[in-house]
mmCIF file of C-alpha atoms and ligand atoms in Angstrom:
data_model
loop_
_atom_site.group_PDB
_atom_site.id
_atom_site.type_symbol
_atom_site.label_atom_id
_atom_site.label_comp_id
_atom_site.label_asym_id
_atom_site.label_seq_id
_atom_site.Cartn_x
_atom_site.Cartn_y
_atom_site.Cartn_z
ATOM 1 C CA MET A 1 0.000 0.000 0.000
ATOM 2 C CA ALA A 2 1.302 3.468 -0.872
ATOM 3 C CA LEU A 3 2.542 5.544 2.038
ATOM 4 C CA LYS A 4 0.303 8.438 3.052
ATOM 5 C CA HIS A 5 1.394 11.842 1.859
ATOM 6 C CA VAL A 6 1.371 14.274 4.802
ATOM 7 C CA LEU A 7 2.039 18.005 5.047
ATOM 8 C CA LEU A 8 3.896 19.007 8.216
ATOM 9 C CA ILE A 9 3.118 22.650 8.997
ATOM 10 C CA ALA A 10 5.770 23.994 11.371
ATOM 11 C CA THR A 11 4.710 27.044 13.396
ATOM 12 C CA GLY A 12 7.261 27.107 16.254
ATOM 13 C CA GLY A 13 6.450 26.282 19.891
ATOM 14 C CA THR A 14 8.519 24.553 22.559
ATOM 15 C CA VAL A 15 8.789 21.478 20.361
ATOM 16 C CA ALA A 16 11.120 23.539 18.099
ATOM 17 C CA CYS A 17 12.795 25.599 20.835
ATOM 18 C CA ARG A 18 16.403 26.115 21.802
ATOM 19 C CA ASP A 19 17.733 28.423 24.522
ATOM 20 C CA ASN A 20 19.967 31.014 22.903
ATOM 21 C CA GLY A 21 20.743 32.670 26.224
ATOM 22 C CA ASN A 22 17.500 34.663 26.465
ATOM 23 C CA GLY A 23 15.167 31.824 27.382
ATOM 24 C CA LEU A 24 13.539 29.238 25.161
ATOM 25 C CA ALA A 25 12.543 30.455 21.694
ATOM 26 C CA PRO A 26 11.623 28.551 18.519
ATOM 27 C CA ALA A 27 14.752 27.805 16.481
ATOM 28 C CA LEU A 28 14.259 24.577 14.515
ATOM 29 C CA SER A 29 12.604 24.218 11.123
ATOM 30 C CA GLY A 30 10.149 21.459 10.266
ATOM 31 C CA GLU A 31 12.938 19.677 8.350
ATOM 32 C CA GLN A 32 15.090 19.735 11.500
ATOM 33 C CA LEU A 33 12.194 18.380 13.583
ATOM 34 C CA ILE A 34 11.735 15.324 11.394
ATOM 35 C CA GLU A 35 15.469 14.538 11.562
ATOM 36 C CA PHE A 36 14.702 13.450 15.136
ATOM 37 C CA LEU A 37 12.091 10.964 13.890
ATOM 38 C CA PRO A 38 13.842 8.207 11.893
ATOM 39 C CA GLU A 39 10.736 5.982 12.317
ATOM 40 C CA LEU A 40 8.776 8.361 10.079
ATOM 41 C CA SER A 41 10.308 7.147 6.840
ATOM 42 C CA GLY A 42 8.484 3.779 7.105
ATOM 43 C CA LEU A 43 5.227 5.448 8.143
ATOM 44 C CA CYS A 44 4.455 8.207 5.633
ATOM 45 C CA GLU A 45 5.930 10.636 3.136
ATOM 46 C CA VAL A 46 6.312 14.073 4.645
ATOM 47 C CA VAL A 47 6.464 17.449 2.937
ATOM 48 C CA VAL A 48 7.350 20.416 5.168
ATOM 49 C CA GLU A 49 5.915 23.912 5.162
ATOM 50 C CA ASN A 50 7.607 26.345 7.556
ATOM 51 C CA LEU A 51 4.677 28.724 7.891
ATOM 52 C CA PHE A 52 6.081 30.799 10.765
ATOM 53 C CA SER A 53 8.233 30.257 13.804
ATOM 54 C CA LYS A 54 6.640 31.695 16.928
ATOM 55 C CA ASP A 55 6.107 31.025 20.565
ATOM 56 C CA SER A 56 2.375 30.342 20.447
ATOM 57 C CA THR A 57 1.869 33.259 22.840
ATOM 58 C CA ASP A 58 2.514 35.432 19.769
ATOM 59 C CA ILE A 59 0.199 33.587 17.378
ATOM 60 C CA THR A 60 -2.679 35.810 16.262
ATOM 61 C CA THR A 61 -6.026 35.030 14.668
ATOM 62 C CA ASP A 62 -4.507 36.111 11.328
ATOM 63 C CA ASP A 63 -1.816 33.442 11.775
ATOM 64 C CA ARG A 64 -4.484 30.834 12.559
ATOM 65 C CA VAL A 65 -6.441 31.836 9.468
ATOM 66 C CA LYS A 66 -3.188 31.439 7.478
ATOM 67 C CA ILE A 67 -2.955 27.830 8.696
ATOM 68 C CA ALA A 68 -6.592 27.220 7.704
ATOM 69 C CA HIS A 69 -6.024 28.735 4.247
ATOM 70 C CA LEU A 70 -2.900 26.646 3.688
ATOM 71 C CA ILE A 71 -4.882 23.490 4.473
ATOM 72 C CA ARG A 72 -7.782 24.619 2.254
ATOM 73 C CA ASP A 73 -5.430 25.420 -0.640
ATOM 74 C CA THR A 74 -3.488 22.135 -0.439
ATOM 75 C CA TYR A 75 -6.334 19.879 0.714
ATOM 76 C CA ASP A 76 -6.424 17.800 -2.456
ATOM 77 C CA LYS A 77 -2.640 17.250 -2.544
ATOM 78 C CA PHE A 78 -2.253 15.530 0.833
ATOM 79 C CA ASP A 79 -3.793 12.677 2.816
ATOM 80 C CA GLY A 80 -3.420 14.580 6.062
ATOM 81 C CA PHE A 81 -1.873 17.531 7.875
ATOM 82 C CA VAL A 82 0.247 17.744 11.044
ATOM 83 C CA ILE A 83 0.636 21.135 12.708
ATOM 84 C CA ALA A 84 3.610 21.450 15.085
ATOM 85 C CA HIS A 85 2.458 24.172 17.481
ATOM 86 C CA GLY A 86 3.232 25.688 20.877
ATOM 87 C CA THR A 87 1.094 24.089 23.542
ATOM 88 C CA ASP A 88 0.081 27.314 25.303
ATOM 89 C CA THR A 89 -2.473 28.400 22.706
ATOM 90 C CA LEU A 90 -2.831 25.115 20.835
ATOM 91 C CA ALA A 91 -6.415 24.786 22.122
ATOM 92 C CA TYR A 92 -7.391 28.117 20.496
ATOM 93 C CA THR A 93 -5.920 27.036 17.167
ATOM 94 C CA ALA A 94 -7.534 23.595 17.406
ATOM 95 C CA ALA A 95 -10.948 25.140 18.079
ATOM 96 C CA LEU A 96 -10.677 27.739 15.327
ATOM 97 C CA LEU A 97 -9.541 25.161 12.757
ATOM 98 C CA TYR A 98 -12.352 22.844 13.897
ATOM 99 C CA HIS A 99 -14.904 25.546 13.098
ATOM 100 C CA MET A 100 -13.203 26.827 9.922
ATOM 101 C CA LEU A 101 -12.568 23.412 8.339
ATOM 102 C CA ARG A 102 -15.877 21.547 8.399
ATOM 103 C CA SER A 103 -16.947 18.027 7.446
ATOM 104 C CA LEU A 104 -13.352 17.052 6.675
ATOM 105 C CA ASP A 105 -12.755 13.594 5.290
ATOM 106 C CA LYS A 106 -9.012 13.859 6.075
ATOM 107 C CA PRO A 107 -7.102 14.380 9.336
ATOM 108 C CA VAL A 108 -5.746 17.716 10.579
ATOM 109 C CA ILE A 109 -3.695 16.968 13.690
ATOM 110 C CA LEU A 110 -2.165 19.536 16.033
ATOM 111 C CA THR A 111 0.623 18.583 18.364
ATOM 112 C CA GLY A 112 3.352 20.128 20.471
ATOM 113 C CA ALA A 113 5.523 19.396 23.460
ATOM 114 C CA GLN A 114 6.348 20.637 26.922
ATOM 115 C CA LYS A 115 10.082 20.035 26.352
ATOM 116 C CA PRO A 116 12.090 20.806 23.188
ATOM 117 C CA ILE A 117 12.792 17.965 20.797
ATOM 118 C CA GLY A 118 16.098 16.207 21.467
ATOM 119 C CA GLU A 119 16.181 17.175 25.163
ATOM 120 C CA PRO A 120 16.411 14.307 27.658
ATOM 121 C CA GLY A 121 12.888 13.301 28.701
ATOM 122 C CA SER A 122 11.243 15.349 25.966
ATOM 123 C CA ASP A 123 7.692 14.467 24.986
ATOM 124 C CA ALA A 124 8.241 15.941 21.500
ATOM 125 C CA GLU A 125 9.323 12.815 19.641
ATOM 126 C CA ARG A 126 6.397 10.755 20.974
ATOM 127 C CA ASN A 127 3.793 13.448 20.288
ATOM 128 C CA LEU A 128 5.001 14.150 16.751
ATOM 129 C CA LEU A 129 5.216 10.480 15.829
ATOM 130 C CA ASP A 130 1.793 9.826 17.364
ATOM 131 C CA ALA A 131 0.308 12.654 15.276
ATOM 132 C CA PHE A 132 1.535 10.939 12.085
ATOM 133 C CA ARG A 133 0.363 7.554 13.429
ATOM 134 C CA VAL A 134 -3.166 8.889 13.967
ATOM 135 C CA ILE A 135 -3.159 10.166 10.396
ATOM 136 C CA CYS A 136 -2.113 6.752 9.111
ATOM 137 C CA ALA A 137 -4.837 5.103 11.255
ATOM 138 C CA GLY A 138 -7.492 6.938 9.241
ATOM 139 C CA TYR A 139 -8.748 9.719 11.545
ATOM 140 C CA ALA A 140 -10.893 12.385 9.881
ATOM 141 C CA GLY A 141 -11.336 15.935 11.182
ATOM 142 C CA VAL A 142 -9.414 18.362 13.398
ATOM 143 C CA ALA A 143 -7.878 16.980 16.603
ATOM 144 C CA ALA A 144 -4.976 17.397 18.981
ATOM 145 C CA VAL A 145 -2.749 14.402 19.622
ATOM 146 C CA VAL A 146 -0.848 14.827 22.863
ATOM 147 C CA HIS A 147 0.435 12.405 25.482
ATOM 148 C CA GLY A 148 -1.297 9.478 23.834
ATOM 149 C CA GLN A 149 -4.703 11.180 23.673
ATOM 150 C CA VAL A 150 -6.689 12.035 20.551
ATOM 151 C CA ILE A 151 -8.807 15.069 21.486
ATOM 152 C CA ARG A 152 -11.376 16.494 19.071
ATOM 153 C CA GLY A 153 -10.568 20.090 18.123
ATOM 154 C CA ASP A 154 -13.514 21.698 19.924
ATOM 155 C CA HIS A 155 -12.791 19.997 23.263
ATOM 156 C CA VAL A 156 -9.062 20.647 23.732
ATOM 157 C CA VAL A 157 -8.015 22.397 26.960
ATOM 158 C CA LYS A 158 -4.512 22.864 28.378
ATOM 159 C CA VAL A 159 -4.561 22.303 32.147
ATOM 160 C CA ASP A 160 -0.893 22.088 33.128
ATOM 161 C CA CYS A 161 2.112 24.193 32.120
ATOM 162 C CA GLU A 162 4.789 21.680 33.115
ATOM 163 C CA LYS A 163 3.659 18.059 32.944
ATOM 164 C CA ALA A 164 3.718 16.052 29.708
ATOM 165 C CA ASN A 165 0.110 15.087 30.431
ATOM 166 C CA ALA A 166 -0.996 18.694 29.925
ATOM 167 C CA PHE A 167 -4.266 18.433 27.995
ATOM 168 C CA ARG A 168 -7.782 17.203 28.653
ATOM 169 C CA SER A 169 -10.776 16.530 26.450
ATOM 170 C CA VAL A 170 -13.364 18.724 28.160
ATOM 171 C CA GLY A 171 -17.040 18.002 27.551
ATOM 172 C CA ALA A 172 -16.525 14.901 25.401
ATOM 173 C CA PRO A 173 -14.758 11.541 25.579
ATOM 174 C CA LEU A 174 -11.427 11.079 23.831
ATOM 175 C CA ASP A 175 -11.635 10.316 20.121
ATOM 176 C CA GLY A 176 -8.919 7.743 20.691
ATOM 177 C CA THR A 177 -5.602 6.834 22.257
ATOM 178 C CA VAL A 178 -2.072 5.962 21.183
ATOM 179 C CA ASP A 179 -0.249 3.630 23.535
ATOM 180 C CA ARG A 180 3.482 3.595 24.267
ATOM 181 C CA THR A 181 4.083 1.071 21.483
ATOM 182 C CA GLY A 182 2.450 3.430 18.974
ATOM 183 C CA THR A 183 -0.768 1.450 18.581
ATOM 184 C CA VAL A 184 -3.666 3.753 17.728
ATOM 185 C CA ARG A 185 -7.213 3.043 18.910
ATOM 186 C CA LEU A 186 -9.865 5.360 17.502
ATOM 187 C CA GLU A 187 -13.294 5.599 19.181
ATOM 188 C CA HIS A 188 -16.162 8.080 19.298
ATOM 189 C CA VAL A 189 -14.921 9.612 16.046
ATOM 190 C CA LEU A 190 -17.632 11.637 14.324
ATOM 191 C CA GLN A 191 -17.971 10.606 10.708
ATOM 192 C CA PRO A 192 -17.978 13.495 8.237
ATOM 193 C CA THR A 193 -21.366 14.377 6.825
ATOM 194 C CA GLY A 194 -21.443 16.103 3.470
ATOM 195 C CA ARG A 195 -18.552 17.613 1.560
ATOM 196 C CA PRO A 196 -15.640 19.470 3.184
ATOM 197 C CA GLU A 197 -16.469 23.116 3.685
ATOM 198 C CA PHE A 198 -13.962 25.888 4.331
ATOM 199 C CA ILE A 199 -14.817 29.099 6.150
ATOM 200 C CA ASP A 200 -12.607 31.823 4.667
ATOM 201 C CA THR A 201 -12.938 34.760 7.048
ATOM 202 C CA VAL A 202 -13.491 35.212 10.753
ATOM 203 C CA ASP A 203 -14.771 38.098 12.859
ATOM 204 C CA SER A 204 -12.840 39.038 15.983
ATOM 205 C CA ASP A 205 -15.243 41.671 17.305
ATOM 206 C CA PHE A 206 -15.579 40.060 20.742
ATOM 207 C CA VAL A 207 -14.076 40.254 24.206
ATOM 208 C CA LEU A 208 -13.919 37.911 27.193
ATOM 209 C CA LEU A 209 -14.396 39.230 30.727
ATOM 210 C CA LYS A 210 -13.622 37.077 33.753
ATOM 211 C CA LEU A 211 -15.825 37.760 36.763
ATOM 212 C CA VAL A 212 -14.083 38.120 40.099
ATOM 213 C CA PRO A 213 -15.718 39.191 43.338
ATOM 214 C CA ASP A 214 -16.122 42.999 43.542
ATOM 215 C CA LEU A 215 -15.405 43.565 39.834
ATOM 216 C CA ASP A 216 -15.776 47.278 39.065
ATOM 217 C CA PRO A 217 -19.126 47.665 37.169
ATOM 218 C CA SER A 218 -17.750 50.560 35.126
ATOM 219 C CA ILE A 219 -15.502 48.087 33.263
ATOM 220 C CA ILE A 220 -18.640 46.594 31.698
ATOM 221 C CA THR A 221 -19.726 50.037 30.485
ATOM 222 C CA PHE A 222 -16.595 50.160 28.288
ATOM 223 C CA LEU A 223 -17.528 46.917 26.539
ATOM 224 C CA SER A 224 -20.365 48.369 24.431
ATOM 225 C CA ARG A 225 -17.875 48.920 21.578
ATOM 226 C CA TYR A 226 -17.828 45.120 21.080
ATOM 227 C CA LYS A 227 -20.505 43.199 19.177
ATOM 228 C CA LYS A 228 -20.122 40.173 21.435
ATOM 229 C CA VAL A 229 -19.036 39.879 25.079
ATOM 230 C CA ILE A 230 -18.383 36.571 26.822
ATOM 231 C CA ILE A 231 -18.668 36.780 30.604
ATOM 232 C CA GLU A 232 -16.867 33.966 32.380
ATOM 233 C CA GLY A 233 -18.825 33.634 35.603
ATOM 234 C CA TYR A 234 -19.103 31.066 38.324
ATOM 235 C CA GLY A 235 -20.671 27.598 38.618
ATOM 236 C CA SER A 236 -23.908 27.108 36.685
ATOM 237 C CA GLY A 237 -23.853 30.741 35.567
ATOM 238 C CA GLY A 238 -25.443 34.030 36.503
ATOM 239 C CA ILE A 239 -24.812 37.763 36.759
ATOM 240 C CA PRO A 240 -24.102 39.230 40.214
ATOM 241 C CA ILE A 241 -26.904 41.552 41.271
ATOM 242 C CA ARG A 242 -24.486 44.489 41.543
ATOM 243 C CA LEU A 243 -23.653 44.163 37.828
ATOM 244 C CA GLU A 244 -27.183 43.669 36.534
ATOM 245 C CA LYS A 245 -27.845 47.273 35.574
ATOM 246 C CA VAL A 246 -24.664 47.681 33.536
ATOM 247 C CA VAL A 247 -25.143 44.317 31.818
ATOM 248 C CA GLN A 248 -28.718 45.262 30.968
ATOM 249 C CA LYS A 249 -27.494 48.543 29.481
ATOM 250 C CA LEU A 250 -24.846 46.682 27.502
ATOM 251 C CA ILE A 251 -27.418 44.281 26.027
ATOM 252 C CA ARG A 252 -29.809 47.132 25.246
ATOM 253 C CA SER A 253 -26.988 48.899 23.372
ATOM 254 C CA GLY A 254 -26.922 45.938 20.944
ATOM 255 C CA THR A 255 -24.085 43.824 22.335
ATOM 256 C CA THR A 256 -24.756 40.092 22.668
ATOM 257 C CA VAL A 257 -23.705 38.820 26.099
ATOM 258 C CA TYR A 258 -22.783 35.147 26.509
ATOM 259 C CA ILE A 259 -22.283 33.358 29.819
ATOM 260 C CA THR A 260 -19.646 30.716 30.408
ATOM 261 C CA THR A 261 -18.241 29.333 33.647
ATOM 262 C CA GLN A 262 -14.897 29.146 35.398
ATOM 263 C CA CYS A 263 -15.619 25.430 35.985
ATOM 264 C CA LEU A 264 -13.724 23.114 33.692
ATOM 265 C CA SER A 265 -16.565 20.648 33.316
ATOM 266 C CA GLY A 266 -20.328 20.684 33.599
ATOM 267 C CA THR A 267 -22.824 22.868 31.795
ATOM 268 C CA VAL A 268 -23.941 26.451 32.264
ATOM 269 C CA ASP A 269 -27.609 26.208 33.241
ATOM 270 C CA LEU A 270 -29.198 29.622 33.645
ATOM 271 C CA SER A 271 -32.513 28.092 34.720
ATOM 272 C CA LYS A 272 -31.056 26.564 37.881
ATOM 273 C CA TYR A 273 -30.539 29.531 40.220
ATOM 274 C CA ALA A 274 -32.292 32.850 40.598
ATOM 275 C CA VAL A 275 -29.030 34.650 39.636
ATOM 276 C CA GLY A 276 -29.085 32.653 36.404
ATOM 277 C CA ARG A 277 -32.750 33.298 35.676
ATOM 278 C CA ARG A 278 -32.202 37.012 36.142
ATOM 279 C CA ALA A 279 -29.307 36.867 33.664
ATOM 280 C CA GLU A 280 -31.560 35.047 31.212
ATOM 281 C CA ALA A 281 -34.282 37.653 31.701
ATOM 282 C CA LEU A 282 -31.741 40.356 30.814
ATOM 283 C CA GLY A 283 -31.131 38.535 27.530
ATOM 284 C CA ALA A 284 -27.792 36.841 28.332
ATOM 285 C CA VAL A 285 -27.108 33.673 26.330
ATOM 286 C CA SER A 286 -25.776 30.469 27.899
ATOM 287 C CA LEU A 287 -22.719 28.874 26.290
ATOM 288 C CA GLY A 288 -23.755 25.490 27.711
ATOM 289 C CA ASN A 289 -20.786 23.145 28.022
ATOM 290 C CA ARG A 290 -18.603 24.758 25.375
ATOM 291 C CA THR A 291 -15.026 25.419 26.399
ATOM 292 C CA VAL A 292 -13.974 29.070 26.222
ATOM 293 C CA GLU A 293 -11.747 28.260 23.247
ATOM 294 C CA ASP A 294 -14.614 26.564 21.433
ATOM 295 C CA ALA A 295 -17.034 29.396 22.241
ATOM 296 C CA ILE A 296 -14.601 31.996 20.901
ATOM 297 C CA ALA A 297 -14.066 30.033 17.690
ATOM 298 C CA ALA A 298 -17.827 29.517 17.205
ATOM 299 C CA ILE A 299 -18.352 33.252 17.702
ATOM 300 C CA GLN A 300 -15.510 34.119 15.318
ATOM 301 C CA CYS A 301 -17.044 31.863 12.656
ATOM 302 C CA GLY A 302 -20.516 33.370 13.154
ATOM 303 C CA GLU A 303 -22.095 30.129 14.375
ATOM 304 C CA ILE A 304 -23.465 31.697 17.552
HETATM 305 N N1 LIG B 1 5.381 28.930 25.273
HETATM 306 C C1 LIG B 1 5.374 27.728 24.472
HETATM 307 C C2 LIG B 1 4.441 27.931 23.297
HETATM 308 O O1 LIG B 1 3.246 27.862 23.480
HETATM 309 C C3 LIG B 1 4.954 26.568 25.300
HETATM 310 C C4 LIG B 1 4.876 25.241 24.586
HETATM 311 O O2 LIG B 1 4.971 25.113 23.392
HETATM 312 O O3 LIG B 1 4.726 24.254 25.313
HETATM 313 O O4 LIG B 1 4.899 28.172 22.215
#
């Protein structure tokens, strides 16, 4: 059987970092990354695209759209795509690509590492190889492959900034696993319905506000310049009584207000408590069990 033809899109991140005396910064190209993976040659044929080389802290929505456009423009040439990415904002990229690249019948796999490739104890080699293995196993759609987990693009959350086991699938089971021997098991994978569809542009006219006790209400007054405001509240969701008036004014000015929660799992349910019902009565919209990253991407793609 012919080897799968895969495009490796290098974007920087710890996986490609070296310390040049000023702290870790991306230094290696995609070609240099795959030199560390001799096993790849028997697995698939890899073409490299060095799209940019950034700590993912510096990756913007424009950069993410560039990744989506590259995949759209080369979709017919490859059997799958691996994106080597910094882990810090990988969940935002995964979610945006999930919403921009719809009903895919090919895999788009994001991966990264907590330690640079080639360093003792690095997770980079395993994660990169696993990403290619998941492609060869026939996954379809956007996912992150990290620490042996296959996490669908709209459920990826980074929960640890040191450990190799840094990501969770929040709000959905894993789409699969890759064990230490490299064996891939795919489960719960959604089958594509219809033809692949590519969203070309996104709208970033939104802001996220995290509620903390005693938040100054006047901050909310400044948010009327945004079309969409996500308020990250507490528990099942609600607006503190002391902020009700300003939130009401904000909604009346034409801004859509969405409610999410600081809790990592569970669902925002505005019908549960009186504070939630009052928020609902003001016109606030529940984000249910979406992660913040997923909610932002859905908003940027005009789905909600
Ligand atoms: N700061 C790095 C980045 O996100 C962290 C990592 O890749 O793990 O690019």
